Short mmCIF file of C-alpha atoms in Angstrom, two decimals:
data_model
loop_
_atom_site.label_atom_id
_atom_site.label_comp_id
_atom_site.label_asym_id
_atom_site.label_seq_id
_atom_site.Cartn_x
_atom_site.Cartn_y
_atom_site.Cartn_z
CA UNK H 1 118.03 111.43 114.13
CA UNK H 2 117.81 114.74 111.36
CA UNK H 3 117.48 112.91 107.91
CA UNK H 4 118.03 115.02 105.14
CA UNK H 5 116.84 113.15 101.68
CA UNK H 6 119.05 114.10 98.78
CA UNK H 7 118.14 116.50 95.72
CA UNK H 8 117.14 113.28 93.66
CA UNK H 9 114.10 112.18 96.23
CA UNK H 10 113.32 116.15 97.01
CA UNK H 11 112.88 116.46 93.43
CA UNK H 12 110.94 113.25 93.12
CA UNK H 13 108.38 114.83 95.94
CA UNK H 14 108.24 118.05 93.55
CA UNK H 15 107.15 115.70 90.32
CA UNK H 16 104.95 113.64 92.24
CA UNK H 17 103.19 117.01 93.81
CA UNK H 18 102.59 118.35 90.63
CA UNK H 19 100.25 115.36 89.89
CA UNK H 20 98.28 115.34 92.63
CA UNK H 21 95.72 117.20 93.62
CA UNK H 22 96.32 117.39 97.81
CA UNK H 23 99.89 117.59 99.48
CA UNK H 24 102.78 114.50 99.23
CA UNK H 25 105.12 114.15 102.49
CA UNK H 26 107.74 112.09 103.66
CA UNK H 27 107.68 111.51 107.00
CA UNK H 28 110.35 109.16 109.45
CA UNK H 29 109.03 107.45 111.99
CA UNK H 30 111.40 105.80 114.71
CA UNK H 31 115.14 105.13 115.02
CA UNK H 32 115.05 101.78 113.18
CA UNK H 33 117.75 101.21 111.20
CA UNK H 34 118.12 97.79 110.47
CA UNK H 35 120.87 97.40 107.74
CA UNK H 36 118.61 96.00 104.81
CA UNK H 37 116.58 96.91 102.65
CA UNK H 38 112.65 95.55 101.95
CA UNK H 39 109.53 97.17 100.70
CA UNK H 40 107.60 96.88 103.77
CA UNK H 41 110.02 99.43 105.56
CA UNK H 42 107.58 102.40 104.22
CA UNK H 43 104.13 102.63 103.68
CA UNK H 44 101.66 105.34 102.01
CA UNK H 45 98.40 107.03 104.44
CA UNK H 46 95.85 109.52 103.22
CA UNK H 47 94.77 111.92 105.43
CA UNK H 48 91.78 113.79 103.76
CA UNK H 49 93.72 115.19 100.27
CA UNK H 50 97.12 114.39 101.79
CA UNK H 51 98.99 111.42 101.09
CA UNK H 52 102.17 110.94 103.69
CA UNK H 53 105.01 108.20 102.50
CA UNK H 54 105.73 106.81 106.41
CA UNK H 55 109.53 105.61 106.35
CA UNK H 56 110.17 103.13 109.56
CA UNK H 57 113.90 102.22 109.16
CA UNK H 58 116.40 104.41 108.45
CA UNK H 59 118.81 102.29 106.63
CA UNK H 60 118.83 103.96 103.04
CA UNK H 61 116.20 106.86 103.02
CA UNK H 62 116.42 107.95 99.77
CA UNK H 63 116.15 104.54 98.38
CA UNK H 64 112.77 103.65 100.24
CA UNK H 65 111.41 106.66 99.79
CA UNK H 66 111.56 107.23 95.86
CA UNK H 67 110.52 103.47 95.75
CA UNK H 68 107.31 104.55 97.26
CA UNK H 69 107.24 107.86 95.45
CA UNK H 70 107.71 106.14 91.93
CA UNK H 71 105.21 104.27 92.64
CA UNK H 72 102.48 106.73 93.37
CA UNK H 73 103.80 108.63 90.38
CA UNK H 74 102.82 105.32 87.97
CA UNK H 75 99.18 105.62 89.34
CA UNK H 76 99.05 109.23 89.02
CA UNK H 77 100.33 108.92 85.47
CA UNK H 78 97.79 106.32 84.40
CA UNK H 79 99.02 102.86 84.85
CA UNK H 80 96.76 100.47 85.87
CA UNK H 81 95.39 100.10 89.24
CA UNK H 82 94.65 96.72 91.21
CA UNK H 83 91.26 96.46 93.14
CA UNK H 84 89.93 93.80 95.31
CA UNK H 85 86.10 94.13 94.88
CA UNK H 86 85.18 90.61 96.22
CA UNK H 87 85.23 88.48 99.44
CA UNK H 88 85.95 84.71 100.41
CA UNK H 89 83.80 85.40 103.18
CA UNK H 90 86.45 84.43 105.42
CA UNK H 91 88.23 87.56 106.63
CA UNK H 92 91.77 86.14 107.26
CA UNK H 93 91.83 84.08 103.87
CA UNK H 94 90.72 87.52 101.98
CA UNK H 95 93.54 89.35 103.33
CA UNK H 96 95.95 86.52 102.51
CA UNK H 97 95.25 87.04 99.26
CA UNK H 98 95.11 90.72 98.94
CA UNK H 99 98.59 90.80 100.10
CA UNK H 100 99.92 88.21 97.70
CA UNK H 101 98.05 89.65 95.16
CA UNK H 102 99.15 93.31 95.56
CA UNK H 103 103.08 91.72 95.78
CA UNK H 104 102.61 90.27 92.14
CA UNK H 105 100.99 93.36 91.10
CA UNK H 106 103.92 95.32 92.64
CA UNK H 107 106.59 93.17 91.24
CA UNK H 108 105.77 94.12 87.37
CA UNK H 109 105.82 97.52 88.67
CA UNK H 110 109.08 97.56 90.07
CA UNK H 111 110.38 97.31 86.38
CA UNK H 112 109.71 101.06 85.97
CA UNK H 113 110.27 101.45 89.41
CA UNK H 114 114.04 100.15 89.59
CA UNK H 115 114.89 101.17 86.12
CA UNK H 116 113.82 105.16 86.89
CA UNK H 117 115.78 104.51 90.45
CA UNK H 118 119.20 103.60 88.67
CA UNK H 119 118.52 106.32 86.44
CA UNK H 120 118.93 108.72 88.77
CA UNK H 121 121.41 107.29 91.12
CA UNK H 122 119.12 106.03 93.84
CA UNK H 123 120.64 102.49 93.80
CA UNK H 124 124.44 101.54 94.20
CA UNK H 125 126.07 98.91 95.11
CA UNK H 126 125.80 99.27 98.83
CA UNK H 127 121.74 99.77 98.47
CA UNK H 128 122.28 95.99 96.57
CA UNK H 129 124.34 94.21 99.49
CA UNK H 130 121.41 95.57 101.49
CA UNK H 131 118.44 93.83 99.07
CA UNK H 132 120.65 90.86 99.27
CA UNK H 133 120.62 91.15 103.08
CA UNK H 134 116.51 91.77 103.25
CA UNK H 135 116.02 88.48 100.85
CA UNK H 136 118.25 86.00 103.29
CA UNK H 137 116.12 87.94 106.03
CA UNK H 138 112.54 87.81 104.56
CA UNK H 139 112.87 84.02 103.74
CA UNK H 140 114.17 81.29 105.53
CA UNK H 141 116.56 78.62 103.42
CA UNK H 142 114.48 76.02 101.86
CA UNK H 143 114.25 72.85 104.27
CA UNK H 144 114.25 69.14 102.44
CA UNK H 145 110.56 68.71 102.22
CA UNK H 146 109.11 72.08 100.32
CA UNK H 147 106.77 73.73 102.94
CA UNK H 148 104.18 76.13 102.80
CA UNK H 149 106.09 79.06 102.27
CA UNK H 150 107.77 78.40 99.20
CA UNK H 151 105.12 80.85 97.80
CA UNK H 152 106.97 83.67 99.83
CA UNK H 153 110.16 82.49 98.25
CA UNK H 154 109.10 81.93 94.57
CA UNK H 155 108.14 86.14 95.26
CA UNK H 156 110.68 86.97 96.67
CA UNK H 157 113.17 85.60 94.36
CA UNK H 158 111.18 86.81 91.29
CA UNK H 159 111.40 90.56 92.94
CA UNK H 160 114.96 90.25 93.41
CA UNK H 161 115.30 89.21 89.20
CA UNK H 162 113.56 92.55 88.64
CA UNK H 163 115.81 94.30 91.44
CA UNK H 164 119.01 92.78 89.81
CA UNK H 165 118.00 92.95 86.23
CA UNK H 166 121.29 92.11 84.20
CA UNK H 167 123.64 92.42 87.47
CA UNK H 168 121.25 89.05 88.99
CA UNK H 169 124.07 86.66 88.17
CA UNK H 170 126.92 87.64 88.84
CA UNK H 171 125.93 89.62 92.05
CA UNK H 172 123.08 87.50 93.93
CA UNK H 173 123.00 84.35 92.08
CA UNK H 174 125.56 82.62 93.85
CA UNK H 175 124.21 83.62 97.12
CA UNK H 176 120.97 82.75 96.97
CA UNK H 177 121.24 79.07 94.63
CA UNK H 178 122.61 77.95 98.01
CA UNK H 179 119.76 78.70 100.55
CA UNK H 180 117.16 78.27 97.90
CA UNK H 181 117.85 76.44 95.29
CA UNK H 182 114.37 74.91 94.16
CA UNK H 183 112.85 78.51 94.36
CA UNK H 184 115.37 80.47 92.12
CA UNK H 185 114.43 77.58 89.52
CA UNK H 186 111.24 78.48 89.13
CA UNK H 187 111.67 82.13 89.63
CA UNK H 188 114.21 81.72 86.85
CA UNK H 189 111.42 80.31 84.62
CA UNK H 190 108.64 83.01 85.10
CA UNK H 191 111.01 85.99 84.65
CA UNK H 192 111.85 84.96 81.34
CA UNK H 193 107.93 84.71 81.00
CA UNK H 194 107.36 88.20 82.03
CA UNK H 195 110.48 89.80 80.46
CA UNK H 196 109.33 88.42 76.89
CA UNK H 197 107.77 91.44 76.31
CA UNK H 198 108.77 95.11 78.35
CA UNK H 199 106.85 96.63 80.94
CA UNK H 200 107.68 99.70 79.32
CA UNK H 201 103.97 101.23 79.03
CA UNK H 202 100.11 100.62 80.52
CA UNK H 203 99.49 98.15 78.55
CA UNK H 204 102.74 96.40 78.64
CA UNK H 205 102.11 96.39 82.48
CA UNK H 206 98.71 94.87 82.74
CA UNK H 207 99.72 91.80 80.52
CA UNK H 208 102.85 91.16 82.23
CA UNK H 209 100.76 91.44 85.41
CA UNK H 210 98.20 88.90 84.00
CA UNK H 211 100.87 86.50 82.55
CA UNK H 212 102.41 86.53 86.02
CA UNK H 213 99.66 85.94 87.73
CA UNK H 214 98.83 83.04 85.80
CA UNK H 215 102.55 81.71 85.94
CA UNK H 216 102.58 81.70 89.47
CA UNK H 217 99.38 79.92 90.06
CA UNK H 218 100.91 77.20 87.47
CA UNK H 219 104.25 76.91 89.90
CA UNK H 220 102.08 76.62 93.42
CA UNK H 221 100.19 73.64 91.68
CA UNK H 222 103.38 71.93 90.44
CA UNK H 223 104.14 72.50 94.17
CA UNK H 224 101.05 70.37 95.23
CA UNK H 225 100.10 74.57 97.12
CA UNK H 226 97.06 75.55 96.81
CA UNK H 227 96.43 78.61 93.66
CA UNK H 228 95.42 81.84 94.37
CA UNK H 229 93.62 82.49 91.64
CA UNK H 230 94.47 86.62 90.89
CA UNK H 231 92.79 86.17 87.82
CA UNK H 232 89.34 85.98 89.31
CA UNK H 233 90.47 87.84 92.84
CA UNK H 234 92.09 90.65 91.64
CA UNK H 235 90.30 93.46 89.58
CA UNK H 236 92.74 95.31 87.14
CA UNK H 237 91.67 98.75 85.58
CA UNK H 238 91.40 98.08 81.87
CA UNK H 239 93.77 99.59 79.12
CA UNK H 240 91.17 100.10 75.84
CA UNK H 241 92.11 102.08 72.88
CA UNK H 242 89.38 104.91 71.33
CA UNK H 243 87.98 102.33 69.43
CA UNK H 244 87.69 99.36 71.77
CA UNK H 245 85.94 101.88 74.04
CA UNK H 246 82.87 102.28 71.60
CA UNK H 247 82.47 98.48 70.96
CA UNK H 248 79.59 96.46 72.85
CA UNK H 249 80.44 94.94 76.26
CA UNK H 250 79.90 91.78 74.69
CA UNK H 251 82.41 91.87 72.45
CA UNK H 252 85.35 92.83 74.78
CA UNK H 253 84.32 91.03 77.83
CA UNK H 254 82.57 88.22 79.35
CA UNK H 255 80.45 88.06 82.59
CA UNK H 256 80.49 85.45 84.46
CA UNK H 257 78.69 84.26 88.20
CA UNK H 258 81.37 84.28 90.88
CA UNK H 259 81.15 81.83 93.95
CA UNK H 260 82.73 85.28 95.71
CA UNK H 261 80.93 87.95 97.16
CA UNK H 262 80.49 91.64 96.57
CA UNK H 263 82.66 92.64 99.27
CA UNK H 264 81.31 95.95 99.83
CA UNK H 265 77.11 94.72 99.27
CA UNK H 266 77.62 91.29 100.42
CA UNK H 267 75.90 90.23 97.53
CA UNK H 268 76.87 87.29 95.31
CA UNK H 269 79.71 88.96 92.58
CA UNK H 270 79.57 89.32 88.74
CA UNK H 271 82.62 89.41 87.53
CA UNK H 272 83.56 91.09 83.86
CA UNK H 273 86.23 88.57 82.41
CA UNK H 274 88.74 90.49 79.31
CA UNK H 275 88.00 88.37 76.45
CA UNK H 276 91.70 88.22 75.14
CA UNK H 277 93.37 87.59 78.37
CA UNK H 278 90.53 85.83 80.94
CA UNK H 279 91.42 88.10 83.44
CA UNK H 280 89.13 89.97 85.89
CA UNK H 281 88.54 93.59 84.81
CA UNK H 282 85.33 94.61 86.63
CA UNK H 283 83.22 93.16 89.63
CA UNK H 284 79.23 94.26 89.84
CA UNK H 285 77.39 93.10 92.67
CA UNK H 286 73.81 91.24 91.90
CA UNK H 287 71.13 92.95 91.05
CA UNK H 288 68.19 93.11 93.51
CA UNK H 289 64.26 92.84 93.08
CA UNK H 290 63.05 93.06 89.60
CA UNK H 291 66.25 93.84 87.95
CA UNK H 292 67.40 90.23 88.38
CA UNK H 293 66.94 88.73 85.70
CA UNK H 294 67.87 88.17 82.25
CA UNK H 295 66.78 91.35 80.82
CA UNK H 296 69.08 93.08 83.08
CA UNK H 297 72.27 91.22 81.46
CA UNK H 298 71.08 91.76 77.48
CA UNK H 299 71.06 95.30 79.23
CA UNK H 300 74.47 95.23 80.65
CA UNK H 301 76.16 93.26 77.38
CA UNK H 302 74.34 96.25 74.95
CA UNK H 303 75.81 98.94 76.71
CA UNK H 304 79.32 100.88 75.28
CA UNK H 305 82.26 99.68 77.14
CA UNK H 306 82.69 103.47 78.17
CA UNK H 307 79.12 103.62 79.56
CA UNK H 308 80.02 100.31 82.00
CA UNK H 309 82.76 101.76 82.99
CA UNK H 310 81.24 105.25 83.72
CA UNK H 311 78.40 103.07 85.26
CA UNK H 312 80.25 100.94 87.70
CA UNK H 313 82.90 104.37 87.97
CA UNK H 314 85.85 101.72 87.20
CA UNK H 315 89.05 103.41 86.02
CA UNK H 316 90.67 102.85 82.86
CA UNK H 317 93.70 104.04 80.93
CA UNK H 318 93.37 104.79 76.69
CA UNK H 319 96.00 102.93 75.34
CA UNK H 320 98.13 105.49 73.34
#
């Protein structure tokens, strides 16, 4: 199968190459072609300074493939970055929540994502009978008793809000309030939360990433599910202004002891809490031998917020 990608996505490839430093290609693998569309049909490997977008099914190439692209671009142009520094200690559970936590993440970028798509064409109406047709076959209809993966389908239904933007009612609503009704009701709910304010910048982005990570967990417990608790679990690369980055440590962020683990030391986690949003913005591992002890913290909470970061090499974006 010869797929040719139109002169949108080439030129997307040319923008995105011009921002980074190795070589950007999009590759097809397989003869896949499924008739939906969903964001796990293409994935992004590094291969030394080379970054290859991997496209698996062939149902709307040029729509899966600047998805991807866009979304290397916002990293490449400074938006904030999710990490996942610590550990559960249980494997399994630790990728569990990486995934969910990277889908949340993802879902406040697919704001700038979708609205730069439309811009340029990538998404028509037959690309949205095909999101419609990924929902209905990434989540099952909700049974009588809620079950454990209502979580899937609060996501999944907040996603497609973002997909639809101001088309969401009169093009999926109907659909959708059949197979899952309880769901869209609380996706309704935390879309208005995150759409209070626009995702139209860095800093825009991180706090409508931190207020949905926080709405979420609120939903799950209403649920009687179990949180996942991004704001501790997932690091996000701070936004500072000039100033900000010349205060104290102390009086930007809190450190707190972690029951989680350093996952790369193994060590119990530190974890560097945002004072004006309580979310986690930098993970150090204990200290070992004579530096642990109090001394060690004074140290830490003295230090410029631009030395800690240079420190601990933790990105951050200056808020413009």
């Amino acid at each position: 199968m010869e797929i040719e990608l139109n002169q949108d996505t080439q030129s997307l490839i040319n923008v995105v190459n011009k921002f980074f430093p190795g070589k950007i290609e999009v590759q097809f693998i397989g003869q896949l072609q499924s008739g939906y569309v969903r964001h796990d049909q293409a994935q992004v490997v590094q291969d030394g300074k080379n970054l290859f977008v991997q496209i698996s099914d062939m149902s709307a190439p040029n729509y899966t493939a600047s998805h991807e692209l866009i979304h290397l671009l916002m990293t490449l142009r400074g938006f904030p970055q999710v990490f996942f520094s610590l550990s559960t200690g249980q494997d399994e559970l630790d990728e569990q929540l990486e995934v969910m936590g990277t889908e949340l993440f993802d879902i406040v970028a697919h704001f700038v994502v979708v609205s730069e798509q439309r811009k340029h064409g990538l998404i028509n109406e037959d690309i949205e009978k095909m999101y419609l047709k990924g929902i209905q076959n990434t989540i099952e209809p909700e049974p009588e008793e809620l079950d454990n993966a209502m979580e899937l389908r609060l996501l999944t239904l907040i996603d497609a809000h973002v997909f639809y933007g101001d088309k969401f009612d009169s093009f999926a609503r109907p659909t959708l309030e059949k197979d899952y009704p309880v769901a869209l009701k609380a996706a309704d709910e935390i879309y208005k939360i995150i759409t209070e304010k626009p995702t139209d910048s860095p800093f825009g982005f991180r706090r409508n990433v931190v207020k949905l990570f926080k709405a979420f967990d609120e939903q799950l417990k209403k649920w009687g599910l179990p949180a996942l608790h991004n704001s501790e679990f997932a690091t996000i690369s701070s936004v500072v202004s000039e100033r900000q980055l010349n205060l104290n440590v102390k009086q930007q962020f809190e450190i707190f002891h972690s029951e989680l683990h350093d996952k790369e030391t193994g060590r119990r986690a530190y974890v560097g809490f945002n004072k004006s949003d309580d979310q986690n913005s930098f993970v150090i591992p204990a200290p070992t031998g004579m530096d642990d002890s109090p001394e060690y913290f004074k140290k830490l909470y003295a230090m410029t917020v631009q030395e800690l970061f240079k420190e601990l090499k933790m990105p951050y974006i200056i808020r413009k």
